[in-house]
């Protein structure tokens, strides 16, 4: 029974292949005529990048030159706009730098007064307590305060500071003195 089914299946498959082959040959040899092209505007063809054969070589070159000119003018306008933005940003940056410079000069004078006051307070403390206080401050603040103290008081306070903090502050003091 299985041999009979295999024979029938092979026969049907062969029949379908032969019919498909003859159908393909028939359709392949049939003449095909393309549908007539719809009426298209030449400008829309050029915009799509398709050049109709009816245009002369000079007309094609003229159209290409016009396209390049429009591209160039848009790029020039964009470049001019960007340069104007850069100039505005540069002017804003200069204004901000001026304001920051004025503010930092004013802040420096205020901070110098505060460092002088702090130096006076720390000189009046015991050196061990003053060393712990300076250990908890930033390196820069500690260096500024120590510079405004008397040398003898500063030396005893520095003796009470931690070794790591003292190394950093000493480097800052040498840089600030120069």
PDB file of C-alpha atoms in Angstrom, residues 5 8 21 25 38 45 69 86-87 93 109 118 131 144 152 159 166:
ATOM      1  CA  UNK A   5       0.990   5.878  -2.336  1.00  0.00           C
ATOM      2  CA  UNK A   8       0.815   8.228  -6.888  1.00  0.00           C
ATOM      3  CA  UNK A  21       7.100  24.318 -16.838  1.00  0.00           C
ATOM      4  CA  UNK A  25       7.166  28.895 -21.129  1.00  0.00           C
ATOM      5  CA  UNK A  38       1.369  59.019 -17.085  1.00  0.00           C
ATOM      6  CA  UNK A  45      10.949  64.448 -12.299  1.00  0.00           C
ATOM      7  CA  UNK A  69      23.273  77.753  -6.423  1.00  0.00           C
ATOM      8  CA  UNK A  86      28.896  82.371  17.940  1.00  0.00           C
ATOM      9  CA  UNK A  87      29.526  86.115  18.188  1.00  0.00           C
ATOM     10  CA  UNK A  93      30.979  84.852  27.735  1.00  0.00           C
ATOM     11  CA  UNK A 109      38.915  91.135  49.704  1.00  0.00           C
ATOM     12  CA  UNK A 118      40.095  83.488  61.816  1.00  0.00           C
ATOM     13  CA  UNK A 131      45.624  71.935  64.906  1.00  0.00           C
ATOM     14  CA  UNK A 144      45.494  81.181  54.019  1.00  0.00           C
ATOM     15  CA  UNK A 152      55.714  81.372  66.223  1.00  0.00           C
ATOM     16  CA  UNK A 159      53.164  70.992  64.915  1.00  0.00           C
ATOM     17  CA  UNK A 166      50.476  69.464  57.025  1.00  0.00           C
TER      18      UNK A 166
END
